[in-house]
Coordinates of C-alpha atoms in Angstrom, one line a residue:
X1 CA -46.3 -72.6 147.5
X2 CA -48.4 -72.7 144.3
X3 CA -51.1 -70.1 143.8
X4 CA -52.0 -71.4 140.4
X5 CA -55.8 -71.6 140.4
X6 CA -57.3 -75.0 139.8
X7 CA -59.7 -75.6 136.9
X8 CA -62.7 -75.3 139.3
X9 CA -61.3 -72.0 140.8
X10 CA -60.6 -70.5 137.4
X11 CA -64.1 -71.5 136.1
X12 CA -65.8 -69.9 139.2
X13 CA -63.7 -66.8 138.9
X14 CA -64.6 -66.4 135.2
X15 CA -68.3 -66.8 136.0
X16 CA -68.0 -64.3 138.8
X17 CA -66.2 -61.8 136.5
X18 CA -69.0 -62.1 133.9
X19 CA -71.9 -61.7 136.4
X20 CA -70.3 -58.8 138.2
X21 CA -69.2 -57.1 135.0
X22 CA -72.6 -57.4 133.4
X23 CA -74.8 -56.5 136.4
X24 CA -72.8 -54.3 138.7
X25 CA -73.0 -51.2 136.6
X26 CA -72.7 -47.6 137.8
X27 CA -76.4 -47.1 137.1
X28 CA -77.4 -50.1 139.2
X29 CA -75.1 -49.2 142.0
X30 CA -76.4 -45.6 142.1
X31 CA -80.0 -47.0 142.2
X32 CA -79.1 -49.4 145.1
X33 CA -78.0 -46.4 147.3
X34 CA -76.5 -47.8 150.5
X35 CA -78.4 -51.1 150.3
X36 CA -77.9 -54.4 148.6
X37 CA -78.5 -55.2 144.9
X38 CA -81.0 -57.9 145.5
X39 CA -81.3 -59.0 141.9
X40 CA -77.5 -59.4 141.6
X41 CA -77.4 -61.4 144.8
X42 CA -80.1 -63.7 143.4
X43 CA -78.1 -64.1 140.2
X44 CA -75.0 -65.1 142.1
X45 CA -76.8 -67.6 144.2
X46 CA -78.6 -69.0 141.1
X47 CA -75.2 -69.5 139.5
X48 CA -74.1 -71.5 142.5
X49 CA -71.1 -69.2 143.5
X50 CA -71.7 -69.1 147.3
X51 CA -72.2 -72.9 147.3
X52 CA -69.0 -73.4 145.3
X53 CA -66.9 -71.9 148.0
X54 CA -66.9 -75.1 150.0
X55 CA -65.3 -76.8 147.1
X56 CA -62.9 -74.1 145.8
X57 CA -61.6 -73.2 149.3
X58 CA -60.6 -69.8 150.7
X59 CA -58.2 -69.2 147.8
X60 CA -61.1 -69.6 145.5
X61 CA -63.2 -67.2 147.5
X62 CA -60.4 -64.7 147.4
X63 CA -60.4 -64.9 143.6
X64 CA -64.2 -64.4 143.5
X65 CA -64.0 -61.4 145.9
X66 CA -61.4 -59.8 143.7
X67 CA -64.0 -59.7 141.0
X68 CA -66.6 -58.3 143.3
X69 CA -64.1 -55.6 144.4
X70 CA -63.3 -54.6 140.9
X71 CA -66.9 -53.5 140.4
X72 CA -67.7 -52.7 144.1
X73 CA -70.8 -54.9 143.8
X74 CA -73.1 -54.3 146.7
X75 CA -73.9 -57.9 147.8
X76 CA -73.2 -59.7 151.1
X77 CA -71.0 -62.2 149.4
X78 CA -67.9 -62.0 151.6
X79 CA -69.8 -61.8 154.9
X80 CA -72.1 -64.8 154.1
X81 CA -69.2 -67.0 153.0
X82 CA -66.8 -66.1 155.8
X83 CA -69.2 -65.8 158.8
X84 CA -71.7 -68.3 157.5
X85 CA -70.6 -71.0 155.0
X86 CA -66.9 -71.4 156.0
X87 CA -67.5 -70.8 159.7
X88 CA -70.2 -73.4 160.0
X89 CA -68.5 -75.9 157.6
X90 CA -65.2 -75.7 159.5
X91 CA -66.4 -75.3 163.1
X92 CA -70.0 -76.3 163.3
X93 CA -71.4 -79.6 164.5
X94 CA -72.7 -82.2 162.1
X95 CA -76.3 -81.1 163.0
X96 CA -75.5 -77.4 162.4
X97 CA -73.9 -78.1 159.1
X98 CA -76.9 -80.1 158.0
X99 CA -79.4 -77.5 159.1
X100 CA -77.7 -74.2 158.3
X101 CA -75.5 -74.8 155.2
X102 CA -78.3 -75.4 152.6
X103 CA -79.8 -72.0 153.2
X104 CA -76.4 -70.3 153.1
X105 CA -75.6 -72.1 149.9
X106 CA -78.7 -71.1 148.0
X107 CA -78.9 -67.5 149.4
X108 CA -82.1 -67.9 151.3
X109 CA -80.0 -67.3 154.4
X110 CA -77.5 -64.4 154.7
X111 CA -74.8 -64.3 157.4
X112 CA -72.6 -61.6 158.8
X113 CA -70.3 -61.3 161.8
X114 CA -69.9 -58.8 164.7
X115 CA -66.1 -58.9 164.2
X116 CA -63.6 -58.2 165.6
X117 CA -64.6 -58.9 169.2
X118 CA -64.0 -55.9 171.4
X119 CA -65.6 -57.0 174.6
X120 CA -68.9 -55.4 173.8
X121 CA -71.0 -58.6 174.2
X122 CA -71.0 -60.7 177.3
X123 CA -72.6 -64.0 178.4
X124 CA -74.6 -63.7 181.6
X125 CA -75.0 -66.4 184.2
X126 CA -78.4 -67.2 182.8
X127 CA -76.8 -68.1 179.5
X128 CA -78.1 -65.1 177.6
X129 CA -76.2 -62.6 175.6
X130 CA -76.1 -58.9 176.4
X131 CA -74.4 -56.0 174.7
X132 CA -74.3 -53.7 171.6
X133 CA -72.0 -53.6 168.6
X134 CA -71.9 -50.1 167.0
X135 CA -71.9 -51.3 163.4
X136 CA -72.0 -54.6 161.6
X137 CA -71.6 -54.8 157.8
X138 CA -74.6 -56.2 155.9
X139 CA -76.6 -56.5 159.1
X140 CA -79.7 -55.1 157.5
X141 CA -79.7 -58.2 155.2
X142 CA -78.7 -60.8 157.7
X143 CA -80.7 -63.7 158.9
X144 CA -77.8 -65.0 161.1
X145 CA -75.1 -63.1 162.9
X146 CA -71.9 -64.7 164.2
X147 CA -71.1 -63.0 167.6
X148 CA -68.1 -63.5 169.9
X149 CA -68.6 -62.9 173.6
X150 CA -66.0 -61.5 176.0
X151 CA -64.4 -64.9 176.3
X152 CA -64.3 -65.3 172.5
X153 CA -66.8 -68.0 172.4
X154 CA -68.8 -67.9 169.1
X155 CA -72.6 -67.7 169.0
X156 CA -75.0 -67.8 166.2
X157 CA -77.8 -65.3 166.7
X158 CA -80.9 -65.2 164.5
X159 CA -81.8 -61.8 163.1
X160 CA -84.4 -60.5 160.6
X161 CA -83.5 -58.4 157.5
X162 CA -84.1 -54.7 158.2
X163 CA -85.0 -55.6 161.8
X164 CA -88.5 -56.7 160.7
X165 CA -90.2 -60.0 161.0
X166 CA -89.4 -62.9 163.4
X167 CA -85.9 -62.8 164.7
X168 CA -84.5 -64.1 168.0
X169 CA -86.1 -62.5 171.0
X170 CA -84.0 -59.6 172.3
X171 CA -82.3 -58.8 169.0
X172 CA -82.6 -55.2 167.7
X173 CA -81.1 -54.0 164.4
X174 CA -80.8 -50.3 163.9
X175 CA -79.8 -49.1 160.4
X176 CA -76.4 -47.3 160.3
X177 CA -74.9 -45.4 157.4
X178 CA -71.2 -45.8 157.0
X179 CA -68.8 -44.4 154.4
X180 CA -69.2 -47.5 152.3
X181 CA -72.7 -48.7 151.3
X182 CA -72.7 -52.0 153.1
X183 CA -76.2 -52.2 154.5
X184 CA -74.7 -51.8 157.9
X185 CA -76.6 -51.8 161.2
X186 CA -76.1 -51.4 165.0
X187 CA -76.7 -54.7 166.8
X188 CA -78.3 -54.7 170.2
X189 CA -78.5 -57.9 172.2
X190 CA -80.8 -57.8 175.3
X191 CA -81.0 -61.3 176.8
X192 CA -80.7 -63.2 173.6
X193 CA -80.4 -67.0 173.7
X194 CA -77.8 -67.6 171.0
X195 CA -76.7 -71.0 169.6
X196 CA -73.1 -72.0 170.4
X197 CA -71.2 -72.6 167.2
X198 CA -69.7 -76.1 167.3
X199 CA -68.7 -77.7 170.6
X200 CA -66.8 -74.7 171.9
X201 CA -63.5 -75.7 170.3
X202 CA -60.6 -73.4 171.4
X203 CA -59.2 -71.2 168.7
X204 CA -62.4 -71.0 166.7
X205 CA -62.7 -67.2 167.0
X206 CA -59.0 -66.7 166.0
X207 CA -59.5 -69.0 163.0
X208 CA -62.6 -67.3 161.8
X209 CA -61.0 -63.9 162.2
X210 CA -57.9 -65.0 160.2
X211 CA -60.3 -66.3 157.5
X212 CA -62.2 -63.0 157.4
X213 CA -59.0 -60.9 157.3
X214 CA -57.8 -63.0 154.3
X215 CA -61.0 -62.8 152.5
X216 CA -61.5 -59.1 152.9
X217 CA -57.9 -58.5 151.9
X218 CA -58.8 -60.3 148.6
X219 CA -61.8 -57.9 148.3
X220 CA -59.5 -55.0 148.9
X221 CA -57.2 -56.2 146.1
X222 CA -60.1 -56.1 143.7
X223 CA -61.2 -52.7 144.9
X224 CA -57.7 -51.4 144.3
X225 CA -57.4 -53.1 140.9
X226 CA -60.6 -51.5 139.8
X227 CA -59.6 -48.1 141.0
X228 CA -56.3 -48.4 139.2
X229 CA -57.9 -49.6 136.0
X230 CA -60.2 -46.5 136.0
X231 CA -57.2 -44.2 136.6
X232 CA -55.2 -45.8 133.8
X233 CA -58.2 -45.4 131.4
X234 CA -58.6 -41.8 132.4
X235 CA -55.0 -40.8 132.1
X236 CA -54.6 -42.6 128.7
X237 CA -57.7 -41.0 127.2
X238 CA -57.4 -37.5 128.8
X239 CA -55.1 -35.1 127.1
X240 CA -53.3 -32.0 128.4
X241 CA -51.1 -29.7 126.3
X242 CA -51.7 -32.0 123.3
X243 CA -50.6 -35.3 124.9
X244 CA -52.2 -37.9 127.1
X245 CA -51.8 -37.4 130.9
X246 CA -50.2 -40.9 131.1
X247 CA -47.1 -39.6 129.3
X248 CA -46.2 -37.4 132.3
X249 CA -43.5 -39.0 134.5
X250 CA -45.3 -38.1 137.7
X251 CA -48.4 -39.9 136.6
X252 CA -46.5 -42.9 135.5
X253 CA -44.6 -43.2 138.8
X254 CA -47.8 -42.8 140.8
X255 CA -49.6 -45.4 138.8
X256 CA -46.6 -47.8 139.0
X257 CA -46.5 -47.5 142.8
X258 CA -50.3 -48.2 143.0
X259 CA -49.8 -51.3 140.8
X260 CA -47.0 -52.6 143.1
X261 CA -49.1 -52.0 146.2
X262 CA -52.1 -53.8 144.6
X263 CA -49.9 -56.8 143.7
X264 CA -48.6 -56.9 147.3
X265 CA -52.1 -57.0 148.7
X266 CA -53.0 -59.8 146.2
X267 CA -50.0 -62.0 146.8
X268 CA -50.2 -61.8 150.6
X269 CA -53.9 -62.7 150.5
X270 CA -53.2 -65.6 148.1
X271 CA -50.5 -66.9 150.5
X272 CA -52.7 -66.7 153.6
X273 CA -55.6 -68.4 151.7
X274 CA -53.4 -71.1 150.3
X275 CA -52.0 -71.9 153.7
X276 CA -55.5 -72.1 155.1
X277 CA -56.6 -74.5 152.4
X278 CA -53.5 -76.6 153.0
X279 CA -54.3 -76.7 156.7
X280 CA -51.1 -74.9 157.6
X281 CA -50.6 -72.2 160.3
X282 CA -51.8 -69.0 158.6
X283 CA -52.6 -66.5 161.4
X284 CA -49.4 -64.5 160.8
X285 CA -50.0 -64.6 157.0
X286 CA -53.6 -63.3 157.5
X287 CA -52.3 -60.4 159.6
X288 CA -49.7 -59.7 157.0
X289 CA -52.4 -59.6 154.3
X290 CA -54.6 -57.4 156.5
X291 CA -51.7 -55.0 157.0
X292 CA -51.1 -54.7 153.3
X293 CA -54.8 -54.3 152.6
X294 CA -55.0 -51.5 155.1
X295 CA -51.8 -49.5 154.5
X296 CA -51.3 -50.1 150.8
X297 CA -55.0 -50.2 150.1
X298 CA -55.6 -46.6 151.2
X299 CA -52.6 -45.5 149.2
X300 CA -54.0 -47.0 146.0
X301 CA -57.5 -45.6 146.3
X302 CA -56.1 -42.2 147.1
X303 CA -53.9 -42.4 144.1
X304 CA -56.8 -43.6 141.9
X305 CA -58.8 -40.6 142.9
X306 CA -55.9 -38.2 142.6
X307 CA -55.0 -39.3 139.1
X308 CA -58.5 -38.4 138.0
X309 CA -57.7 -34.8 138.9
X310 CA -60.8 -32.6 139.3
X311 CA -63.0 -35.5 138.0
X312 CA -62.0 -37.5 141.1
X313 CA -63.6 -34.9 143.3
X314 CA -67.0 -35.7 141.8
X315 CA -68.9 -37.7 144.4
X316 CA -71.0 -39.3 141.7
X317 CA -68.0 -40.6 139.7
X318 CA -67.5 -44.4 139.9
X319 CA -63.9 -43.9 141.2
X320 CA -65.2 -42.3 144.3
X321 CA -66.9 -45.6 145.2
X322 CA -63.6 -47.3 145.1
X323 CA -62.2 -44.6 147.4
X324 CA -64.9 -45.2 150.0
X325 CA -64.7 -48.9 149.9
X326 CA -60.9 -48.8 150.2
X327 CA -61.0 -46.5 153.2
X328 CA -63.7 -48.7 154.8
X329 CA -61.6 -51.9 154.2
X330 CA -58.6 -50.0 155.6
X331 CA -60.2 -49.9 159.0
X332 CA -62.5 -53.0 159.0
X333 CA -61.1 -55.9 161.1
X334 CA -58.3 -53.6 162.4
X335 CA -56.4 -50.8 160.8
X336 CA -52.7 -51.1 159.8
X337 CA -51.2 -50.1 163.2
X338 CA -53.5 -52.5 165.1
X339 CA -52.8 -55.5 163.0
X340 CA -49.1 -54.7 163.0
X341 CA -49.1 -54.7 166.8
X342 CA -50.9 -58.1 166.7
X343 CA -48.4 -59.5 164.3
X344 CA -45.5 -58.3 166.4
X345 CA -46.9 -59.9 169.5
X346 CA -47.6 -63.1 167.6
X347 CA -44.1 -63.3 166.3
X348 CA -42.6 -62.5 169.7
X349 CA -44.6 -65.2 171.3
X350 CA -43.6 -67.6 168.6
X351 CA -39.9 -66.8 169.0
X352 CA -40.2 -67.1 172.8
X353 CA -41.8 -70.5 172.4
X354 CA -39.1 -71.7 170.0
X355 CA -36.4 -70.5 172.4
X356 CA -37.9 -72.3 175.4

């Protein structure tokens, strides 16, 4: 394994760090409320970062999402790349790639996914989709939603941002406020004629879910790194009894534990992404990254807020945003106990297969 970024990946990461650092400020995030920073999204697309993901791979995307997570930038970057660009590029037909990818590359189309599938959507005998998904991240911005039916077949459903305009007949988007400001919405499908992704290849749902778990683990690594950086700055500059808070052993140990947890999230996400790009089996590695992102992620964002003392209780302080994102990512795509159960079953099945 070699996680050393390529020249192209490093260049894209550097560009992302500059754009996110310059534009995703506390003032702009506060002004955006629970919605998307449209100008930041336009800037990212104008710089060609979504389009670059096809060339720099999932590992490159993880590097870019780390930079987004550091600033908790409110743009549908991860969702569009995972459920749109990569899903269509890897599992779509040639006609679908030719038709859908240009809009996803330049940002005129925004994708999201009703993942993970929990049997809420079913395909009727007439070929239409019915069901409701309680919340889907970035749904209020999406032009396309990737939906899995009860049999885990993948369907592309057209939607309209904020539920307005011309979307597919039978699609309703209802705004939903969650702990993290991700422009979420409730998706209701009532007799929708979706478009089957690809030719119905078996395993497409599992592959997209593994990609999503890896990508959002990378986002969590950035959220945790940003939280920890804020905590370090606070404890170094804030004095108590005539010396910086950072000189207290308890503070040092808490910060050190948070650093190790953050590195564990990062390295497991890197491994899963690298294996994906090398076309190696990566489902177990994606589950491992998701487990670390859930279990370690919530420890880090709790530590970041705790190390700020009374300041961390201020809901308007930037560190609180990291806390909310970290807790949201802890549960999204499966909390720690859920993914650990999946991983155990996967390893047991693999061991049984090897024995037979």
